[in-house]
Coordinates of C-alpha atoms in Angstrom, one line a residue:
Chain A
M10 CA 347.5 265.8 148.3
T11 CA 349.9 264.5 145.8
T12 CA 350.2 261.0 147.2
A13 CA 346.5 260.7 147.0
R14 CA 346.4 261.3 143.5
R15 CA 349.5 259.1 142.6
G16 CA 347.7 256.4 144.3
H17 CA 344.3 256.5 142.6
P18 CA 343.2 255.3 139.3
V19 CA 342.4 258.4 136.9
P20 CA 338.7 257.1 136.4
L21 CA 337.8 258.0 140.1
A22 CA 339.4 261.3 139.9
L23 CA 337.4 262.0 136.9
A24 CA 334.2 260.8 138.4
G25 CA 333.9 264.0 140.7
P26 CA 334.2 266.6 137.8
A27 CA 331.9 264.9 135.8
G28 CA 329.4 264.3 138.7
L29 CA 329.7 267.9 139.5
L30 CA 328.8 269.0 135.9
L31 CA 326.0 266.3 136.0
I32 CA 324.2 267.8 139.1
V33 CA 324.7 271.4 137.7
E34 CA 322.9 270.2 134.5
A35 CA 320.4 268.3 136.2
L36 CA 319.2 270.8 139.0
P37 CA 318.0 273.5 136.9
R38 CA 316.7 271.1 134.4
L39 CA 314.6 269.4 137.0
G40 CA 313.4 272.7 138.5
L41 CA 315.2 272.0 141.8
V42 CA 317.1 275.3 141.5
D43 CA 315.8 278.5 139.4
A44 CA 317.4 278.2 136.2
R45 CA 317.7 282.0 136.5
Y46 CA 320.0 281.7 139.4
L47 CA 322.1 278.5 138.3
P48 CA 321.9 277.9 134.5
P49 CA 322.4 274.4 133.4
A50 CA 326.2 273.3 132.9
S51 CA 325.6 273.3 129.2
R52 CA 324.3 276.6 128.9
I53 CA 327.5 277.9 131.1
A54 CA 329.7 276.0 128.7
T55 CA 327.9 277.8 125.7
A56 CA 328.8 281.0 127.3
L57 CA 332.6 280.2 128.0
A58 CA 332.6 279.5 124.2
A59 CA 331.0 282.7 123.1
E60 CA 333.2 284.6 125.6
A61 CA 336.3 282.6 124.3
A62 CA 335.4 283.8 120.9
T63 CA 335.9 287.6 122.0
P64 CA 339.1 289.5 122.2
A65 CA 337.8 291.4 125.2
F66 CA 337.8 288.2 127.0
W67 CA 341.4 287.3 126.2
Q68 CA 342.2 290.9 127.0
A69 CA 340.8 290.7 130.5
V70 CA 342.4 287.4 131.1
A71 CA 345.9 289.1 130.0
D72 CA 345.1 291.9 132.3
T73 CA 344.6 290.1 135.2
L74 CA 347.5 287.7 134.5
Y75 CA 349.7 290.7 134.2
A76 CA 348.5 292.1 137.3
W77 CA 349.2 289.1 139.1
A78 CA 352.6 288.3 137.7
T79 CA 353.9 291.9 138.3
G80 CA 352.3 292.1 141.9
L81 CA 353.7 288.8 142.7
L82 CA 357.3 289.7 141.2
I83 CA 357.6 292.8 143.6
A84 CA 356.2 291.3 146.6
V85 CA 358.5 288.3 146.2
V86 CA 361.7 290.5 145.6
A87 CA 360.9 292.6 148.2
G88 CA 359.6 289.9 150.5
V89 CA 363.0 288.1 149.9
L90 CA 365.5 290.9 150.4
A91 CA 363.6 292.4 153.5
G92 CA 363.5 288.7 154.8
L93 CA 367.3 288.2 154.4
V94 CA 368.1 291.5 156.0
I95 CA 365.8 291.3 159.0
G96 CA 366.4 287.7 159.6
S97 CA 370.1 287.6 159.7
A98 CA 370.4 290.5 162.2
P99 CA 368.8 289.3 165.5
V100 CA 368.4 292.8 166.5
L101 CA 366.5 293.7 163.5
R102 CA 364.3 290.6 163.8
A103 CA 363.5 291.4 167.5
L104 CA 362.6 295.1 166.4
T105 CA 360.3 294.4 164.0
A106 CA 358.5 291.3 165.2
S107 CA 355.8 293.2 166.6
T108 CA 355.2 295.6 163.8
V109 CA 355.2 292.6 161.4
E110 CA 352.5 290.8 163.6
F111 CA 350.5 293.9 163.6
L112 CA 350.9 294.7 159.8
R113 CA 350.3 291.2 158.5
P114 CA 346.7 290.6 159.5
I115 CA 345.5 293.8 158.4
P116 CA 343.2 292.7 155.7
S117 CA 344.5 294.0 152.3
V118 CA 340.9 294.7 151.1
A119 CA 341.0 297.6 153.9
L120 CA 343.6 299.3 151.7
I121 CA 340.5 299.2 148.8
P122 CA 339.5 302.7 149.5
V123 CA 342.9 304.1 149.7
A124 CA 344.0 302.2 146.5
V125 CA 340.8 303.8 144.8
L126 CA 342.0 307.4 146.2
L127 CA 345.3 306.9 144.7
Y128 CA 345.2 305.3 141.4
G129 CA 341.6 305.3 140.5
T130 CA 340.5 302.1 138.6
E131 CA 343.7 301.7 137.0
L132 CA 346.2 298.9 137.2
G133 CA 348.1 300.6 140.2
S134 CA 345.3 299.9 142.4
T135 CA 345.4 296.3 142.0
L136 CA 348.9 296.2 142.1
L137 CA 349.0 298.0 145.5
L138 CA 346.8 295.2 146.9
V139 CA 348.4 292.3 145.3
C140 CA 351.8 293.5 146.6
Y141 CA 350.5 294.0 150.0
A142 CA 348.9 290.7 150.5
A143 CA 351.7 288.8 148.9
F144 CA 354.7 290.7 150.4
W145 CA 353.6 289.1 154.0
Q146 CA 353.7 285.6 152.8
V147 CA 356.8 285.7 151.3
L148 CA 358.5 287.5 154.2
V149 CA 357.3 285.3 156.9
Q150 CA 358.4 282.3 155.2
V151 CA 361.7 283.7 154.4
L152 CA 362.2 284.5 158.2
Y153 CA 361.2 281.2 159.1
G154 CA 363.5 279.7 156.7
V155 CA 366.5 281.9 158.0
A156 CA 365.7 280.9 161.4
D157 CA 366.2 277.2 160.3
V158 CA 369.7 277.8 159.4
D159 CA 372.0 275.1 161.3
P160 CA 374.2 276.7 163.9
V161 CA 377.0 274.0 163.2
A162 CA 376.9 275.0 159.3
E163 CA 377.1 278.8 160.3
E164 CA 379.8 278.5 162.8
T165 CA 381.6 276.2 160.2
A166 CA 381.4 278.9 157.8
R167 CA 382.5 281.4 160.1
S168 CA 385.6 279.6 161.4
F169 CA 386.7 279.2 157.7
R170 CA 386.5 282.8 157.4
F171 CA 383.5 283.0 154.7
S172 CA 382.7 286.6 153.8
A173 CA 379.5 287.9 154.8
W174 CA 378.3 287.2 151.2
G175 CA 379.6 283.9 151.1
R176 CA 377.8 283.2 154.2
V177 CA 374.6 284.3 152.8
R178 CA 375.3 282.8 149.2
H179 CA 376.3 279.2 150.8
V180 CA 374.8 278.7 153.9
L181 CA 371.7 281.1 154.3
W182 CA 370.4 280.9 151.0
P183 CA 370.4 277.2 150.4
T184 CA 368.5 276.8 153.7
A185 CA 366.1 279.4 153.1
L186 CA 365.3 278.3 149.6
P187 CA 362.8 275.7 150.4
Y188 CA 361.0 278.4 152.6
V189 CA 361.1 281.0 149.8
F190 CA 359.4 278.5 147.5
T191 CA 356.7 277.8 150.3
G192 CA 356.3 281.6 150.3
I193 CA 356.0 282.1 146.6
R194 CA 353.6 279.2 146.4
L195 CA 351.2 280.7 148.9
A196 CA 351.7 284.4 147.7
A197 CA 350.8 283.0 144.0
S198 CA 347.5 282.0 144.9
V199 CA 346.9 285.1 147.4
A200 CA 348.0 287.5 144.6
L201 CA 345.2 285.8 142.1
V202 CA 342.6 286.2 144.7
L203 CA 343.6 289.9 145.2
A204 CA 344.0 290.5 141.8
V205 CA 340.4 289.5 141.1
T206 CA 339.0 291.1 144.0
A207 CA 340.5 294.6 143.1
E208 CA 339.1 294.0 139.5
L209 CA 335.6 292.9 141.2
V210 CA 335.3 295.7 143.7
I211 CA 337.1 298.6 142.4
G212 CA 336.6 298.1 138.7
A213 CA 340.0 297.9 137.3
P214 CA 340.2 296.1 134.1
G215 CA 340.5 292.3 134.0
L216 CA 338.3 289.1 135.0
G217 CA 337.1 290.4 138.1
R218 CA 335.6 293.5 136.2
E219 CA 334.1 291.3 133.6
I220 CA 332.4 289.3 136.2
A221 CA 330.9 292.4 137.7
T222 CA 329.8 293.7 134.2
A223 CA 328.0 290.4 133.4
Q224 CA 326.3 290.5 137.0
N225 CA 325.1 293.9 136.5
S226 CA 323.8 293.0 132.8
D227 CA 322.2 289.8 134.3
A228 CA 324.1 287.7 131.9
V229 CA 324.1 284.9 134.5
P230 CA 325.6 282.1 132.2
T231 CA 328.5 284.3 131.4
M232 CA 328.9 285.1 134.9
Y233 CA 329.2 281.5 135.9
A234 CA 331.7 281.0 132.8
L235 CA 333.8 283.9 134.1
I236 CA 333.9 282.4 137.5
V237 CA 335.0 278.8 136.2
V238 CA 337.6 280.7 134.1
T239 CA 339.1 282.2 137.4
G240 CA 338.9 279.0 139.1
A241 CA 340.7 277.2 136.3
L242 CA 343.6 280.0 136.7
G243 CA 343.6 279.3 140.3
V244 CA 344.0 275.5 139.8
V245 CA 346.8 275.9 136.8
I246 CA 348.8 278.2 139.3
N247 CA 348.7 276.0 142.0
L248 CA 349.9 273.1 139.7
L249 CA 352.6 275.2 138.0
T250 CA 354.0 276.6 141.3
R251 CA 354.0 273.1 142.9
T252 CA 355.8 271.2 139.8
G253 CA 358.1 274.0 139.6
E254 CA 358.9 273.9 143.4
R255 CA 359.5 269.9 143.3
R256 CA 361.3 270.2 140.3
L257 CA 363.9 273.1 141.5
L258 CA 364.2 271.5 145.2
A259 CA 364.6 267.9 144.0
W260 CA 367.6 268.1 145.9
H261 CA 366.3 269.1 148.9
Q262 CA 362.7 267.6 149.2
S263 CA 363.8 264.9 151.4
V264 CA 365.4 266.9 154.3
R265 CA 362.7 269.3 154.8
G266 CA 359.6 269.6 156.8
E267 CA 357.4 272.3 155.5
V268 CA 355.9 274.7 157.6
A269 CA 352.2 274.6 157.6
V270 CA 350.8 278.1 157.5
Chain B
M6 CA 365.7 293.2 183.2
N7 CA 365.0 290.4 180.3
M8 CA 361.5 291.3 180.4
L9 CA 362.3 295.1 180.1
K10 CA 364.6 294.2 177.2
R11 CA 361.6 292.2 175.5
V12 CA 359.1 295.1 175.9
V13 CA 361.5 297.8 174.7
L14 CA 362.3 295.9 171.6
A15 CA 358.8 295.0 170.7
T16 CA 357.7 298.7 171.2
A17 CA 360.7 300.6 170.0
L18 CA 359.8 300.6 166.1
P19 CA 356.0 300.8 166.4
I20 CA 356.8 303.9 168.5
V21 CA 359.2 305.4 166.2
L22 CA 356.8 304.7 163.1
F23 CA 354.0 306.1 165.0
T24 CA 355.9 309.3 166.0
G25 CA 357.3 309.7 162.6
W26 CA 353.9 309.4 160.8
Y27 CA 352.6 311.9 163.4
W28 CA 355.3 314.6 162.9
L29 CA 355.9 314.2 159.3
S30 CA 352.1 314.5 158.6
A31 CA 351.6 317.2 161.2
G32 CA 351.7 319.9 158.2
S33 CA 350.4 317.8 155.7
E34 CA 348.4 319.5 153.3
S35 CA 347.8 316.7 151.2
Y36 CA 343.9 315.8 151.0
Y37 CA 344.5 312.1 150.6
A38 CA 346.9 311.8 153.6
P39 CA 345.7 314.2 156.5
P40 CA 347.5 314.7 159.4
L41 CA 347.6 311.7 161.9
R42 CA 346.1 314.1 164.7
A43 CA 343.1 314.7 162.3
I44 CA 342.8 311.1 161.8
L45 CA 343.1 310.2 165.5
Q46 CA 340.4 313.0 166.2
A47 CA 338.3 311.4 163.6
F48 CA 338.7 307.9 165.5
A49 CA 337.6 309.1 168.5
D50 CA 334.5 311.1 167.0
T51 CA 333.6 308.5 164.5
W52 CA 333.8 305.2 166.4
R53 CA 331.4 305.8 169.6
P54 CA 329.7 303.2 171.3
Q55 CA 326.6 303.9 169.3
R56 CA 328.7 303.5 166.0
L57 CA 330.1 300.5 167.5
R58 CA 326.8 299.1 167.9
A59 CA 325.6 300.0 164.5
D60 CA 328.2 299.2 162.3
V61 CA 330.9 297.1 164.1
A62 CA 328.7 294.6 166.1
P63 CA 326.6 293.3 162.8
S64 CA 330.2 292.8 161.2
L65 CA 331.5 290.9 163.9
L66 CA 328.3 288.7 164.4
R67 CA 328.2 287.7 160.6
L68 CA 332.2 286.9 160.9
V69 CA 331.6 284.6 164.0
A70 CA 328.5 283.0 162.8
G71 CA 330.3 282.3 159.1
Y72 CA 333.6 281.3 160.5
L73 CA 332.2 279.0 162.9
S74 CA 329.8 277.4 160.7
A75 CA 332.6 276.9 158.3
A76 CA 335.0 275.5 161.0
L77 CA 331.9 272.8 161.8
I78 CA 331.3 271.9 158.1
G79 CA 334.9 271.9 157.1
V80 CA 336.1 269.5 160.2
G81 CA 332.6 267.3 159.7
L82 CA 333.4 266.9 156.0
G83 CA 337.0 266.8 156.3
V84 CA 336.9 263.6 158.6
A85 CA 334.4 262.1 156.3
V86 CA 336.4 262.7 153.3
G87 CA 339.8 261.7 154.9
L88 CA 338.6 258.3 156.1
H89 CA 337.3 257.1 153.1
P90 CA 340.0 256.9 150.3
R91 CA 337.6 256.3 147.6
L92 CA 335.5 259.4 148.6
R93 CA 338.6 261.3 148.6
A94 CA 339.6 260.3 145.0
V95 CA 336.2 261.3 143.4
L96 CA 336.0 264.7 145.5
E97 CA 339.5 266.1 145.6
P98 CA 339.7 267.3 142.1
V99 CA 336.3 269.3 142.8
L100 CA 337.3 270.3 146.1
E101 CA 340.9 271.7 144.5
F102 CA 338.7 273.7 142.1
F103 CA 336.6 275.3 144.4
R104 CA 339.5 276.3 146.6
A105 CA 341.1 277.7 143.8
I106 CA 338.1 280.0 142.8
P107 CA 338.8 283.4 144.3
P108 CA 336.2 283.7 147.0
P109 CA 335.3 287.2 146.4
V110 CA 333.8 286.1 142.9
L111 CA 331.0 284.2 144.8
V112 CA 329.7 287.2 146.1
P113 CA 327.6 288.1 143.0
V114 CA 326.6 284.5 142.7
I115 CA 325.3 284.1 146.4
M116 CA 323.7 287.3 146.1
L117 CA 321.5 285.9 143.2
F118 CA 320.4 282.9 145.5
A119 CA 320.5 284.7 148.9
G120 CA 319.5 288.6 148.3
I121 CA 321.7 291.0 149.9
G122 CA 320.6 290.3 153.6
D123 CA 322.8 289.0 156.8
G124 CA 322.3 285.5 155.2
M125 CA 324.0 286.3 152.0
K126 CA 327.2 287.6 153.9
V127 CA 327.1 284.7 156.3
I128 CA 327.0 282.4 153.3
V129 CA 329.7 284.1 151.5
I130 CA 331.9 283.8 154.5
V131 CA 331.1 280.1 154.9
F132 CA 331.6 279.2 151.2
G133 CA 334.9 281.1 151.0
C134 CA 336.6 280.0 154.3
V135 CA 335.5 276.4 154.7
W136 CA 338.2 275.0 151.9
P137 CA 341.4 275.3 153.9
I138 CA 339.7 274.1 156.8
L139 CA 338.1 271.0 155.1
L140 CA 341.5 270.2 152.8
N141 CA 343.6 270.5 156.0
T142 CA 341.2 268.2 157.9
V143 CA 341.5 265.6 155.2
E144 CA 345.5 266.0 155.3
G145 CA 345.5 265.6 158.9
V146 CA 343.1 262.7 159.2
R147 CA 345.1 260.9 156.5
A148 CA 348.3 261.2 158.3
T149 CA 347.3 259.9 161.5
D150 CA 350.0 257.2 162.5
S151 CA 348.8 253.8 161.5
V152 CA 350.4 252.6 164.7
V153 CA 348.2 254.4 166.7
L154 CA 345.2 253.6 164.7
D155 CA 346.1 250.0 165.0
T156 CA 346.5 250.3 168.7
A157 CA 343.0 252.0 169.3
R158 CA 341.5 249.4 167.4
A159 CA 343.2 246.8 169.4
Y160 CA 342.1 248.3 172.6
G161 CA 338.8 248.4 171.6
V162 CA 338.7 252.3 170.8
T163 CA 335.9 252.5 168.2
G164 CA 333.0 255.0 167.0
P165 CA 333.0 258.3 168.7
A166 CA 335.7 257.6 171.1
R167 CA 338.1 257.0 167.9
L168 CA 337.1 260.1 166.4
T169 CA 337.4 262.4 169.7
R170 CA 340.2 260.7 171.1
V171 CA 342.6 259.6 168.3
L172 CA 341.6 261.0 164.8
L173 CA 340.9 264.7 165.9
P174 CA 343.6 265.1 168.2
S175 CA 346.1 263.7 166.0
A176 CA 344.8 265.9 163.1
S177 CA 344.2 269.0 165.4
P178 CA 347.7 270.8 164.3
R179 CA 346.8 270.8 160.6
I180 CA 343.4 271.8 161.4
A181 CA 344.6 274.7 163.3
A182 CA 346.4 275.6 160.2
G183 CA 343.5 275.6 158.2
L184 CA 341.6 277.4 160.8
R185 CA 344.3 280.2 160.7
Q186 CA 344.2 280.7 157.0
A187 CA 340.2 280.7 157.1
L188 CA 340.3 283.5 159.6
S189 CA 342.0 285.7 157.3
I190 CA 339.8 284.7 154.5
A191 CA 336.8 285.2 156.7
I192 CA 337.8 288.9 157.5
I193 CA 338.5 289.6 153.9
L194 CA 335.0 288.2 153.0
M195 CA 333.3 290.0 155.7
V196 CA 334.6 293.5 154.4
I197 CA 334.0 292.5 150.6
S198 CA 330.6 291.3 151.0
E199 CA 329.7 294.4 152.9
M200 CA 331.3 296.7 150.1
F201 CA 328.8 295.2 147.7
A202 CA 325.6 295.7 149.1
S203 CA 324.9 296.8 152.6
S204 CA 323.3 299.2 155.0
N205 CA 325.6 298.7 157.8
G206 CA 328.8 297.1 158.8
L207 CA 332.2 298.2 159.1
G208 CA 333.2 297.7 155.2
F209 CA 330.1 299.6 154.2
A210 CA 331.1 302.3 156.8
I211 CA 334.5 302.8 155.2
V212 CA 333.3 302.8 151.5
Q213 CA 330.7 305.3 152.6
F214 CA 333.4 307.6 154.2
Q215 CA 335.6 307.2 151.1
R216 CA 332.6 308.3 148.7
S217 CA 331.8 311.0 150.6
F218 CA 335.5 312.3 150.6
A219 CA 335.5 312.0 154.3
I220 CA 339.2 311.1 154.2
P221 CA 340.2 311.3 157.9
E222 CA 337.0 309.0 158.8
M223 CA 338.1 306.8 156.4
W224 CA 341.7 306.3 157.5
S225 CA 340.2 305.7 161.1
G226 CA 337.9 302.9 159.9
I227 CA 341.0 301.2 158.0
I228 CA 343.0 301.8 161.3
L229 CA 339.9 300.3 163.3
L230 CA 340.0 297.2 160.6
G231 CA 343.5 296.8 161.2
L232 CA 343.4 296.7 165.1
L233 CA 340.3 294.3 164.7
G234 CA 342.4 291.9 162.2
F235 CA 345.3 291.9 165.0
A236 CA 343.2 291.5 167.7
L237 CA 341.3 288.4 166.3
S238 CA 344.9 286.7 165.1
L239 CA 345.8 287.3 168.5
L240 CA 342.9 285.6 170.0
F241 CA 343.4 282.9 167.8
R242 CA 346.9 282.5 168.7
L243 CA 346.1 282.0 172.1
A244 CA 343.6 279.5 171.8
E245 CA 345.5 277.6 169.3
R246 CA 348.5 277.7 171.8
R247 CA 346.0 276.1 174.8
A248 CA 344.6 273.8 172.6
L249 CA 347.8 272.7 170.9
R250 CA 349.9 272.8 174.0
W251 CA 350.9 269.2 173.9
Y252 CA 351.9 269.2 170.5
E253 CA 354.2 272.4 171.0
G254 CA 355.8 270.6 173.9
L255 CA 356.2 267.2 171.8
R256 CA 358.1 269.3 169.2
A257 CA 360.3 270.8 171.6
A258 CA 360.7 267.5 173.0
R259 CA 362.0 266.1 169.8
R260 CA 364.1 268.7 168.8
R261 CA 366.1 268.5 171.9
A262 CA 366.4 265.0 171.6
G263 CA 367.7 265.9 168.1

């Protein structure tokens, strides 16, 4: 994806978004789509500007980002620790494989009723869903990473009598790090989806709840404006995690093949 | 012996967890965490064939319809976009943006257009899970080995044959990765769209149980959803392994060769 962007002149990349805006502006104006369902882009932009002037909007953005960041942090720490422990002991790996495979595909939205019962419409509900969904992304990547350790390096470290900690620090960790980052990148976008979803469905504070409110009060342009904001957040998060990864792994990029998930 | 060991290893932890849950919860007075016995009882009582037909079958049908349409659209568009660099340059930012929108927020939008019927739910699923398939197909088509492409051209492999014999097989590992991502999104959207506005379906039933405080039934629904997710990902893995056997073999051979 990045090479494509690098290879093309900027005007072409701008043509897409500009075209989309034109289409969204033109469709309702020409009467091809009911303007009550899809307001013209200019009205969505006006609604966005009006929203941006209210403190409630920024509070909602902050709430969503807070839930996203906290949930992601918990999931990453737990996922990395669990992954390193499980991954470095073959017995544990064999024992847990089936359980991981079973728990992972359970859609995290299935936990929505449980979250509602336990935490009501508070932040805790969102955190529960975000952590659950993001945890597996990290765990599985760390497991791949630990499995990728070069046996020769491992044996060398052993014969030089590295301590257990030294082996983790100098052999395991550098090998697993790129996978950890891939896991974080995947988890970051999953966490945003689940944060917004929890707010939307459960009514926990945040952008999702604002979207539900806008929908219930027939404020269609506002609803679209908020959806655009969630999309923009997603793009920003993707860009940040990708650049962060590239920066931190500059030393490693060339040697690794990314595991496609 | 080896086989036996593998079976023991695979089943040990689940058995321990399960019995642990069973015993620990046996005397549970907690309203929200009923004894597992009660949940299992509720499972047997609730998910009878009639109920399965009324609630689970519609969910699955919508899931399959949405997922398959998304796969068709995603691969079709993805090949077109992947083959045309200019088209890709124009569309890529837009696609990235649509992919970044959390799919569940589209439920309210699609409800405006399509009402709250089956159509809405299928469209929600399609709209949510088409992006990973589309973007992965684009990447896969783009990554096709240029030597292979030139060779194919030299041998006069063009048109449909080029598509089905060269491009799609070469892109298929990436397409499979996209399909796998899309599968979990599809399940999530199936449940969410039913939680919003529905009169049947698994998501609807679970929310209904939760609102009427039928806690063991609610847990049994969650377990059923978990089993469903597990079964679908298992099915997917089998299909994938079948379709990509040549690729696994190729990778293994390369690894052996160092």
